[in-house]
Short mmCIF file of C-alpha atoms and ligand atoms in Angstrom, two decimals:
data_model
loop_
_atom_site.label_atom_id
_atom_site.label_comp_id
_atom_site.label_asym_id
_atom_site.label_seq_id
_atom_site.Cartn_x
_atom_site.Cartn_y
_atom_site.Cartn_z
CA MET A 1399 0.00 0.00 0.00
CA VAL A 1400 1.16 3.50 -0.84
CA VAL A 1401 1.86 5.64 2.23
CA THR A 1402 2.80 9.30 1.87
CA ARG A 1403 3.26 11.94 4.48
CA PHE A 1404 3.16 15.68 4.87
CA ALA A 1405 5.70 16.75 7.47
CA PRO A 1406 5.55 20.49 8.08
CA SER A 1407 7.55 22.36 10.69
CA PRO A 1408 5.18 24.65 12.60
CA THR A 1409 7.51 27.62 12.50
CA GLY A 1410 5.34 30.09 10.60
CA SER A 1411 2.31 30.36 8.37
CA MET A 1412 1.92 27.79 5.61
CA HIS A 1413 3.68 28.89 2.41
CA VAL A 1414 1.95 28.09 -0.87
CA GLY A 1415 4.96 25.92 -1.77
CA ASN A 1416 4.39 23.84 1.31
CA ALA A 1417 0.70 23.62 0.51
CA ARG A 1418 1.59 22.30 -2.93
CA THR A 1419 3.77 19.63 -1.31
CA ALA A 1420 0.82 18.66 0.89
CA ILE A 1421 -1.45 18.56 -2.15
CA PHE A 1422 0.93 16.35 -4.16
CA ASN A 1423 1.23 13.90 -1.25
CA TYR A 1424 -2.52 13.89 -0.84
CA LEU A 1425 -3.16 13.37 -4.55
CA PHE A 1426 -0.63 10.58 -4.83
CA ALA A 1427 -2.07 8.78 -1.81
CA ARG A 1428 -5.65 9.13 -3.02
CA HIS A 1429 -4.85 8.18 -6.60
CA ASN A 1430 -3.31 4.95 -5.33
CA ASN A 1431 -5.92 4.25 -2.66
CA GLY A 1432 -3.15 4.75 -0.14
CA LYS A 1433 -2.72 6.67 3.07
CA LEU A 1434 -1.56 10.16 3.93
CA ILE A 1435 0.10 10.77 7.29
CA LEU A 1436 0.37 14.18 8.91
CA ARG A 1437 3.49 14.64 10.99
CA ILE A 1438 4.40 17.82 12.80
CA GLU A 1439 8.16 18.31 12.80
CA ASP A 1440 8.47 20.43 15.89
CA THR A 1441 11.94 19.59 17.14
CA ASP A 1442 13.09 23.16 16.68
CA LEU A 1443 11.71 24.18 20.05
CA GLU A 1444 12.54 27.83 19.66
CA ARG A 1445 10.68 28.33 16.42
CA SER A 1446 7.87 25.78 16.65
CA THR A 1447 4.65 26.84 18.34
CA ARG A 1448 1.32 25.19 19.03
CA GLU A 1449 -0.37 28.22 17.59
CA ASN A 1450 1.39 27.69 14.26
CA GLU A 1451 0.51 24.02 14.38
CA GLU A 1452 -3.17 24.87 14.83
CA LYS A 1453 -3.06 27.36 11.98
CA LEU A 1454 -1.40 24.80 9.77
CA ILE A 1455 -4.10 22.26 10.47
CA GLU A 1456 -6.75 24.87 9.85
CA ASP A 1457 -5.18 25.70 6.48
CA LEU A 1458 -5.01 22.02 5.49
CA LYS A 1459 -8.64 21.47 6.41
CA TRP A 1460 -9.68 24.62 4.60
CA LEU A 1461 -7.88 23.43 1.46
CA GLY A 1462 -9.70 20.12 1.69
CA ILE A 1463 -6.62 18.00 2.34
CA GLU A 1464 -7.76 15.14 4.53
CA TRP A 1465 -5.12 12.94 6.14
CA ASP A 1466 -5.61 9.43 7.42
CA GLU A 1467 -3.22 9.26 10.37
CA GLY A 1468 -1.82 11.81 12.77
CA PRO A 1469 -1.05 14.51 13.48
CA PHE A 1470 1.99 12.90 15.10
CA ARG A 1471 4.35 15.25 16.86
CA GLN A 1472 8.07 14.62 16.77
CA SER A 1473 8.46 16.37 20.12
CA GLU A 1474 6.49 13.47 21.63
CA ARG A 1475 8.75 10.81 20.14
CA MET A 1476 12.06 11.82 21.66
CA SER A 1477 12.74 8.49 23.34
CA ILE A 1478 12.38 6.69 20.00
CA TYR A 1479 15.03 8.82 18.31
CA LYS A 1480 17.36 8.39 21.26
CA GLU A 1481 16.90 4.64 21.16
CA TYR A 1482 17.79 4.44 17.48
CA ALA A 1483 20.74 6.80 17.85
CA GLU A 1484 22.10 4.65 20.71
CA LYS A 1485 21.57 1.55 18.60
CA LEU A 1486 23.80 3.02 15.92
CA VAL A 1487 26.47 3.80 18.52
CA LYS A 1488 26.33 0.22 19.81
CA GLU A 1489 26.73 -1.12 16.32
CA GLY A 1490 29.70 1.14 15.66
CA LYS A 1491 27.84 3.19 13.05
CA ALA A 1492 27.76 6.34 15.13
CA PHE A 1493 29.82 7.68 18.01
CA TYR A 1494 29.64 10.00 20.99
CA CYS A 1495 31.23 13.33 20.24
CA PHE A 1496 32.40 15.46 23.15
CA CYS A 1497 33.83 18.31 21.11
CA THR A 1498 32.52 21.68 22.23
CA ASP A 1499 30.91 24.19 19.92
CA GLU A 1500 33.92 26.48 20.38
CA GLU A 1501 36.38 23.74 19.38
CA LEU A 1502 34.30 22.84 16.36
CA GLU A 1503 34.02 26.45 15.29
CA ARG A 1504 37.78 26.95 15.64
CA LYS A 1505 38.54 23.82 13.59
CA LYS A 1506 36.11 24.91 10.95
CA ILE A 1507 37.78 28.29 10.59
CA GLU A 1508 41.21 26.62 10.44
CA ALA A 1509 40.05 24.21 7.76
CA GLU A 1510 38.57 27.01 5.71
CA ALA A 1511 41.82 28.99 6.02
CA LYS A 1512 43.73 25.97 4.68
CA GLY A 1513 41.25 25.58 1.88
CA ILE A 1514 40.13 22.10 2.92
CA PRO A 1515 36.44 21.10 3.39
CA PRO A 1516 35.30 22.04 6.90
CA HIS A 1517 34.19 18.52 7.75
CA TYR A 1518 34.38 17.06 11.21
CA ASP A 1519 38.02 16.08 11.83
CA GLY A 1520 37.27 12.74 13.49
CA THR A 1521 38.67 13.54 16.96
CA CYS A 1522 36.00 11.62 18.87
CA ARG A 1523 35.63 8.88 16.27
CA LYS A 1524 39.06 7.76 17.46
CA LEU A 1525 38.28 7.65 21.19
CA THR A 1526 38.67 4.26 22.86
CA ASP A 1527 35.74 2.66 24.69
CA GLU A 1528 37.50 3.42 27.94
CA GLU A 1529 37.94 7.11 27.10
CA VAL A 1530 34.30 7.35 26.17
CA ARG A 1531 33.22 5.62 29.39
CA ILE A 1532 35.18 8.07 31.52
CA LYS A 1533 33.81 11.10 29.70
CA LEU A 1534 30.27 9.79 30.08
CA GLU A 1535 30.86 9.13 33.78
CA ASN A 1536 32.10 12.68 34.15
CA LYS A 1537 28.88 13.86 32.57
CA ILE A 1538 30.62 15.69 29.75
CA PRO A 1539 27.92 16.81 27.32
CA TYR A 1540 27.95 14.95 24.04
CA THR A 1541 26.26 14.76 20.68
CA ILE A 1542 25.88 11.60 18.67
CA ARG A 1543 27.58 11.72 15.31
CA PHE A 1544 26.93 9.46 12.35
CA LYS A 1545 29.96 7.78 10.76
CA VAL A 1546 30.00 8.60 7.10
CA GLU A 1547 31.72 5.82 5.18
CA PRO A 1548 33.33 6.60 1.83
CA GLY A 1549 31.43 6.17 -1.42
CA ASP A 1550 29.05 8.01 -3.75
CA ILE A 1551 25.37 7.95 -2.93
CA GLU A 1552 23.05 7.13 -5.78
CA PHE A 1553 19.28 6.95 -6.01
CA ASP A 1554 16.46 7.24 -8.52
CA ASP A 1555 14.24 10.21 -7.96
CA LEU A 1556 10.76 9.76 -9.44
CA ILE A 1557 10.82 13.33 -10.75
CA LYS A 1558 14.48 14.18 -11.21
CA GLY A 1559 15.68 10.79 -12.41
CA ASN A 1560 18.99 9.25 -11.41
CA ILE A 1561 20.86 11.31 -8.83
CA VAL A 1562 24.46 10.78 -7.83
CA MET A 1563 25.83 12.60 -4.79
CA LYS A 1564 29.60 12.49 -4.90
CA GLU A 1565 31.44 11.29 -1.81
CA GLY A 1566 33.04 13.91 0.38
CA MET A 1567 30.13 16.31 0.30
CA PHE A 1568 29.87 16.08 4.07
CA GLY A 1569 31.71 14.55 6.98
CA ASP A 1570 30.51 12.70 10.08
CA PHE A 1571 27.36 14.59 11.02
CA VAL A 1572 25.42 15.05 14.23
CA ILE A 1573 22.20 13.04 14.53
CA LEU A 1574 21.39 13.75 18.17
CA ARG A 1575 22.15 17.11 19.75
CA SER A 1576 23.55 17.52 23.25
CA ASN A 1577 20.08 18.48 24.51
CA GLY A 1578 18.75 15.12 23.31
CA MET A 1579 16.99 16.58 20.27
CA PRO A 1580 17.40 14.71 17.02
CA VAL A 1581 18.38 16.66 13.93
CA TYR A 1582 15.86 16.79 11.11
CA ASN A 1583 17.70 14.25 8.92
CA PHE A 1584 17.68 11.65 11.66
CA ALA A 1585 14.15 12.10 13.00
CA VAL A 1586 12.74 12.12 9.49
CA VAL A 1587 14.30 8.76 8.63
CA VAL A 1588 13.28 7.08 11.87
CA ASP A 1589 9.73 8.36 11.45
CA ASP A 1590 9.36 7.65 7.76
CA ALA A 1591 10.64 4.12 8.30
CA LEU A 1592 8.59 3.35 11.42
CA MET A 1593 5.46 4.90 9.93
CA GLY A 1594 5.80 2.77 6.81
CA VAL A 1595 6.14 5.67 4.40
CA THR A 1596 6.62 4.30 0.89
CA HIS A 1597 6.87 7.58 -1.03
CA VAL A 1598 8.52 10.80 0.09
CA ILE A 1599 7.37 13.76 -1.98
CA ARG A 1600 8.95 17.02 -0.93
CA ALA A 1601 10.61 20.20 -2.14
CA GLU A 1602 13.82 20.16 -4.13
CA GLU A 1603 15.67 22.05 -1.40
CA HIS A 1604 15.78 18.75 0.52
CA LEU A 1605 17.67 16.96 -2.22
CA SER A 1606 21.01 17.30 -0.44
CA ASN A 1607 19.46 16.04 2.80
CA THR A 1608 18.35 12.93 0.99
CA ALA A 1609 21.95 11.76 0.66
CA ARG A 1610 22.43 11.86 4.44
CA GLN A 1611 19.08 10.22 4.95
CA ILE A 1612 19.87 7.33 2.64
CA LEU A 1613 23.00 6.59 4.69
CA ILE A 1614 20.90 6.52 7.86
CA TYR A 1615 18.31 4.21 6.27
CA ARG A 1616 21.05 1.80 5.34
CA ALA A 1617 22.74 1.95 8.72
CA LEU A 1618 19.47 1.24 10.51
CA GLY A 1619 18.65 -1.58 8.12
CA PHE A 1620 15.50 0.09 6.82
CA ASN A 1621 14.30 0.03 3.24
CA THR A 1622 14.56 3.39 1.55
CA PRO A 1623 11.30 4.85 0.26
CA TYR A 1624 10.85 6.23 -3.24
CA PHE A 1625 11.91 9.86 -3.35
CA SER A 1626 10.33 12.61 -5.45
CA HIS A 1627 11.72 16.11 -5.25
CA THR A 1628 9.47 18.81 -6.62
CA PRO A 1629 11.07 21.75 -8.41
CA LEU A 1630 11.01 25.24 -6.95
CA ILE A 1631 8.18 27.70 -7.27
CA LEU A 1632 9.44 30.94 -8.73
CA ALA A 1633 7.88 34.36 -8.97
CA ASN A 1634 7.06 35.79 -12.39
CA ASP A 1635 10.41 37.60 -12.50
CA GLY A 1636 12.23 34.28 -12.17
CA SER A 1637 13.45 34.78 -8.61
CA LYS A 1638 12.38 32.61 -5.70
CA LEU A 1639 8.81 33.38 -4.67
CA SER A 1640 8.91 35.55 -1.57
CA LYS A 1641 6.97 38.16 0.39
CA ARG A 1642 8.00 40.98 -1.90
CA HIS A 1643 6.02 39.34 -4.71
CA GLY A 1644 2.77 39.57 -2.76
CA ALA A 1645 0.84 37.00 -0.77
CA THR A 1646 2.80 33.79 -0.22
CA SER A 1647 0.84 32.07 2.52
CA VAL A 1648 -2.34 30.07 2.30
CA ALA A 1649 -3.82 32.20 5.09
CA GLU A 1650 -3.33 35.39 3.09
CA TYR A 1651 -5.20 33.94 0.13
CA ARG A 1652 -7.98 32.79 2.39
CA GLN A 1653 -8.20 36.24 3.95
CA LYS A 1654 -8.39 37.90 0.56
CA GLY A 1655 -11.32 35.72 -0.36
CA TYR A 1656 -9.97 33.02 -2.62
CA LEU A 1657 -11.94 29.79 -2.71
CA PRO A 1658 -10.22 26.68 -1.40
CA GLU A 1659 -11.27 24.69 -4.48
CA ALA A 1660 -9.61 27.26 -6.72
CA LEU A 1661 -6.38 27.47 -4.73
CA PHE A 1662 -6.24 23.67 -4.54
CA ASN A 1663 -6.81 23.40 -8.29
CA TYR A 1664 -4.22 26.07 -9.01
CA LEU A 1665 -1.50 24.66 -6.75
CA ALA A 1666 -2.11 21.09 -7.91
CA LEU A 1667 -1.45 22.19 -11.48
CA LEU A 1668 1.59 24.26 -10.55
CA GLY A 1669 4.19 21.94 -12.01
CA PHE A 1670 1.81 19.07 -12.73
CA THR A 1671 0.11 18.86 -16.12
CA PRO A 1672 -2.86 16.51 -16.35
CA GLU A 1673 -2.98 14.38 -19.47
CA SER A 1674 -6.37 15.86 -20.35
CA GLY A 1675 -4.73 19.29 -20.60
CA LYS A 1676 -7.64 20.76 -18.65
CA GLU A 1677 -6.96 23.79 -16.44
CA LYS A 1678 -10.03 23.72 -14.28
CA LEU A 1679 -10.60 20.43 -12.52
CA SER A 1680 -12.37 19.30 -9.39
CA LYS A 1681 -10.44 17.59 -6.63
CA ASP A 1682 -11.77 14.20 -7.73
CA GLU A 1683 -10.76 14.80 -11.32
CA ILE A 1684 -7.24 15.74 -10.26
CA ILE A 1685 -7.01 12.66 -8.04
CA LYS A 1686 -7.97 10.53 -11.02
CA GLU A 1687 -5.45 12.16 -13.32
CA PHE A 1688 -2.57 12.57 -10.89
CA ASP A 1689 0.70 11.09 -12.06
CA ILE A 1690 4.12 11.87 -10.59
CA LYS A 1691 5.68 11.32 -14.00
CA ARG A 1692 3.79 14.34 -15.26
CA ILE A 1693 5.39 16.67 -12.69
CA SER A 1694 7.78 19.02 -14.44
CA LYS A 1695 11.51 18.75 -13.82
CA SER A 1696 11.96 22.49 -14.11
CA PRO A 1697 10.71 25.23 -11.76
CA SER A 1698 7.17 26.55 -12.05
CA LYS A 1699 6.17 30.19 -12.05
CA PHE A 1700 3.54 31.36 -9.64
CA ASP A 1701 1.17 33.23 -11.91
CA ILE A 1702 -1.25 35.33 -9.89
CA ASN A 1703 -3.23 36.22 -13.01
CA LYS A 1704 -3.95 32.58 -13.67
CA LEU A 1705 -4.96 31.99 -10.07
CA ASN A 1706 -7.23 35.05 -10.27
CA TRP A 1707 -8.81 33.79 -13.46
CA LEU A 1708 -9.37 30.34 -11.98
CA ASN A 1709 -10.83 31.78 -8.81
CA SER A 1710 -13.21 34.01 -10.76
CA GLU A 1711 -14.36 30.94 -12.72
CA TYR A 1712 -15.16 29.17 -9.44
CA ILE A 1713 -16.93 32.26 -8.11
CA LYS A 1714 -19.17 32.34 -11.19
CA GLU A 1715 -20.49 28.90 -10.31
CA ILE A 1716 -21.69 29.83 -6.83
CA ASP A 1717 -25.47 30.05 -6.24
CA ARG A 1718 -26.85 33.50 -5.47
CA ASP A 1719 -27.61 32.85 -1.79
CA VAL A 1720 -24.27 31.28 -1.02
CA LEU A 1721 -22.51 34.02 -2.95
CA LEU A 1722 -24.31 36.68 -0.90
CA LYS A 1723 -23.29 35.00 2.33
CA LYS A 1724 -19.66 34.83 1.24
CA LEU A 1725 -19.62 38.42 -0.01
CA LYS A 1726 -21.03 39.64 3.29
CA LEU A 1727 -18.24 37.89 5.17
CA PHE A 1728 -15.75 40.03 3.30
CA LEU A 1729 -17.74 43.26 3.21
CA ASP A 1730 -16.53 46.06 5.49
CA LYS A 1731 -18.81 46.61 8.46
CA SER A 1732 -19.34 50.22 7.43
CA TYR A 1733 -21.23 49.10 4.34
CA PHE A 1734 -24.00 47.45 6.30
CA CYS A 1735 -25.90 50.66 6.95
CA ASN A 1736 -27.45 52.99 4.40
CA TYR A 1737 -29.42 50.43 2.41
CA ASP A 1738 -32.13 47.91 3.34
CA LYS A 1739 -31.30 44.22 3.06
CA ASN A 1740 -32.81 43.68 -0.38
CA THR A 1741 -31.06 46.68 -1.85
CA LEU A 1742 -27.76 45.69 -0.28
CA ASP A 1743 -28.16 42.21 -1.77
CA ARG A 1744 -28.86 43.77 -5.14
CA ILE A 1745 -25.77 45.97 -4.81
CA LEU A 1746 -23.63 43.00 -3.88
CA ILE A 1747 -24.76 40.82 -6.74
CA LEU A 1748 -24.38 43.68 -9.19
CA SER A 1749 -20.91 44.53 -7.88
CA SER A 1750 -19.70 40.95 -7.82
CA GLY A 1751 -19.69 40.59 -11.60
CA GLY A 1752 -16.14 39.85 -12.70
CA ILE A 1753 -14.58 39.86 -9.25
CA GLN A 1754 -11.53 37.68 -8.89
CA TYR A 1755 -11.59 37.32 -5.12
CA PHE A 1756 -14.11 38.38 -2.52
CA GLU A 1757 -12.13 41.18 -0.91
CA GLN A 1758 -12.51 43.13 -4.16
CA ILE A 1759 -16.18 43.58 -3.37
CA ASN A 1760 -15.25 46.48 -1.08
CA ASP A 1761 -13.81 48.48 -3.96
CA ASN A 1762 -16.68 47.63 -6.24
CA VAL A 1763 -19.46 48.73 -3.89
CA LYS A 1764 -17.83 52.08 -3.15
CA ILE A 1765 -19.81 53.79 -5.91
CA PHE A 1766 -23.00 53.18 -3.94
CA PHE A 1767 -21.68 54.75 -0.78
CA ASP A 1768 -19.26 57.50 -1.63
CA ASP A 1769 -21.16 60.73 -2.37
CA SER A 1770 -18.19 63.02 -2.05
CA PHE A 1771 -15.91 61.89 -4.89
CA ASN A 1772 -14.25 64.70 -6.83
CA LEU A 1773 -13.69 65.41 -10.49
CA SER A 1774 -11.15 67.76 -12.01
CA ASP A 1775 -12.17 71.31 -12.94
CA GLU A 1776 -11.19 70.60 -16.49
CA TYR A 1777 -13.44 67.56 -16.67
CA LEU A 1778 -16.34 69.53 -15.22
CA LYS A 1779 -15.75 72.40 -17.64
CA ASN A 1780 -15.76 70.07 -20.64
CA ASN A 1781 -18.96 68.37 -19.54
CA GLN A 1782 -20.97 71.30 -18.20
CA SER A 1783 -23.79 71.11 -20.74
CA LEU A 1784 -24.33 67.41 -20.02
CA ILE A 1785 -24.17 67.95 -16.27
CA LYS A 1786 -26.73 70.77 -16.35
CA LEU A 1787 -29.06 69.01 -18.73
CA PHE A 1788 -28.90 65.81 -16.74
CA TYR A 1789 -29.54 67.69 -13.50
CA ASN A 1790 -32.54 69.57 -14.89
CA LYS A 1791 -34.16 66.55 -16.44
CA VAL A 1792 -33.77 64.42 -13.32
CA SER A 1793 -35.07 67.22 -11.08
CA SER A 1794 -38.20 67.61 -13.16
CA ILE A 1795 -39.34 63.96 -12.96
CA ASN A 1796 -40.77 62.17 -9.96
CA ASN A 1797 -40.59 58.44 -9.23
CA ILE A 1798 -37.90 57.55 -11.73
CA ASN A 1799 -37.63 53.84 -12.45
CA LYS A 1800 -34.94 51.93 -14.34
CA ASP A 1801 -36.57 52.38 -17.74
CA MET A 1802 -36.99 56.08 -17.14
CA TRP A 1803 -33.29 56.46 -16.35
CA LYS A 1804 -32.65 54.87 -19.70
CA GLU A 1805 -35.05 57.27 -21.35
CA ILE A 1806 -33.44 60.29 -19.68
CA VAL A 1807 -29.97 59.31 -20.85
CA LYS A 1808 -31.30 58.66 -24.33
CA GLU A 1809 -32.89 62.10 -24.50
CA ILE A 1810 -29.68 63.74 -23.35
CA GLY A 1811 -27.83 61.90 -26.06
CA LYS A 1812 -30.25 63.18 -28.67
CA GLU A 1813 -30.19 66.75 -27.45
CA LEU A 1814 -26.41 66.94 -27.22
CA SER A 1815 -25.77 64.69 -30.23
CA LEU A 1816 -23.77 62.22 -28.15
CA LYS A 1817 -23.71 58.47 -28.67
CA GLY A 1818 -22.13 55.35 -27.22
CA LYS A 1819 -19.13 55.84 -24.98
CA GLU A 1820 -19.22 59.62 -25.40
CA LEU A 1821 -22.58 59.62 -23.74
CA PHE A 1822 -22.40 56.77 -21.23
CA MET A 1823 -18.94 57.47 -19.91
CA PRO A 1824 -19.66 61.03 -18.66
CA VAL A 1825 -23.01 59.93 -17.23
CA ARG A 1826 -21.21 57.24 -15.27
CA VAL A 1827 -18.37 59.52 -14.24
CA ILE A 1828 -20.52 62.39 -12.95
CA THR A 1829 -22.80 60.04 -10.99
CA THR A 1830 -20.25 57.56 -9.61
CA GLY A 1831 -16.83 59.13 -10.04
CA GLN A 1832 -15.69 56.00 -11.92
CA GLU A 1833 -15.14 55.22 -15.57
CA HIS A 1834 -16.13 51.59 -15.21
CA GLY A 1835 -18.73 49.70 -13.26
CA PRO A 1836 -21.86 47.62 -13.49
CA ASP A 1837 -24.92 48.44 -15.64
CA ILE A 1838 -25.35 52.19 -15.21
CA TYR A 1839 -29.18 52.11 -15.22
CA GLU A 1840 -29.14 49.60 -12.39
CA VAL A 1841 -26.69 51.82 -10.54
CA LEU A 1842 -28.82 54.95 -11.03
CA ASP A 1843 -31.95 53.05 -10.04
CA ILE A 1844 -30.33 51.92 -6.80
CA LEU A 1845 -28.89 55.37 -6.01
CA GLY A 1846 -32.26 57.01 -6.64
CA LYS A 1847 -33.17 60.47 -7.73
CA ASP A 1848 -32.23 62.40 -4.58
CA ARG A 1849 -28.82 60.90 -4.22
CA VAL A 1850 -28.00 61.35 -7.90
CA LEU A 1851 -29.04 65.01 -7.73
CA LYS A 1852 -27.03 65.56 -4.58
CA ARG A 1853 -23.97 64.11 -6.27
CA ILE A 1854 -24.12 66.16 -9.49
CA GLU A 1855 -25.33 69.37 -7.96
CA ARG A 1856 -21.78 69.86 -6.73
CA PHE A 1857 -20.51 69.86 -10.30
CA ILE A 1858 -22.66 72.65 -11.68
CA ARG A 1859 -20.50 75.67 -12.38
N1 LIG B 1236 9.89 19.50 8.19
C1 LIG B 1236 10.47 19.50 6.89
C2 LIG B 1236 10.03 20.75 6.14
O1 LIG B 1236 9.00 21.31 6.47
C3 LIG B 1236 10.02 18.26 6.16
C4 LIG B 1236 10.80 17.93 4.97
C5 LIG B 1236 10.43 16.55 4.47
O2 LIG B 1236 9.33 16.42 3.93
O3 LIG B 1236 11.22 15.63 4.68
O4 LIG B 1236 10.71 21.20 5.26
#
């Protein structure tokens, strides 16, 4: 049975890259009727928090990524890592290292000065059993270091193909710190092996860790899983996607009013191309089509325009009542006065046409609330005849309905010999302050005679 895992470190909010890793693991497990395990890698006690863990879980649930086992916390499995580290020492595959941080730092600087790789120099590897026993008795703090034996490390990555890591890339490395905490590379192997993980799908930046991990698998006598390293996600300018490119966390997208289905769909297809070539697919369709072999070897670009397009497509499919509920969740509190419920609903539906994410509703409804927008003197001068005519006509009619607004605008057009954009644009601008917006007759109908007059009265010169 296929077993995958998502193993986030709860050290901050969930990055979209991490979410994509979770999605790929989820898709691969579901496609193969396998299992997905959630494991919280919280051994970095300074940076890991329960609050981040909760947020992470909330983000996963929101995205619709269901796991089958866990969450397991590494911080609750300390004795297991210690046991396996000790086992390696007993078998002569690891050793106690009593070197202090200062000594190690000094040796590293010396090595660098001599131009040799700053690998561990093997001081404690050479200690006799007796020397070790005495140091332990004297309670000298120690780490446990893994003995790296010579040789290249080779494996087949399901995405990247055959990978060869040349020997000498690293020296004997620490697996258990002096405070008893395992390092990532050690805990991850013990957990993946004991949890029966068959496929490790994770970001490319872990590729160099994989070499160390393979050595640990072998030393512990565990089978290595299949590895798949997913290429980076870049920003549109080709640099690594970061804060300066805009929202990078799942939470930010949620807060802006993206739909989980859309973000899931977008991230799943960021680097993976379904055979059908379709861009918009439901979760079930992606599960059916998912194939690691169709994950690109080269980096993918995070294209916000595509995500926006996809999200707007999903928004279009939402039923009116549900859409209203969602829009109201994102609408600023200040917009809840002024209009009765039915009119507000009408405003929201009208203003939601073409929105890409829900937060945009606040900009779109402004035209119904802002009576004090300004226009330049030049604009007012150029449009005085239209402004005056419009004002006079509207003032002289009572109970104007939608059709009558249409009629009024038509008459103005005739009288001033204006047609099309030359007519509609100034009407829209003098009544809303905007050049674009929803159906102008609907807008005027909602604003009503008094409000329209109040707005354009200010522009009569
Ligand atoms: N905790 C690691 C991370 O978040 C997990 C890497 C892995 O999947 O092995 O990067």
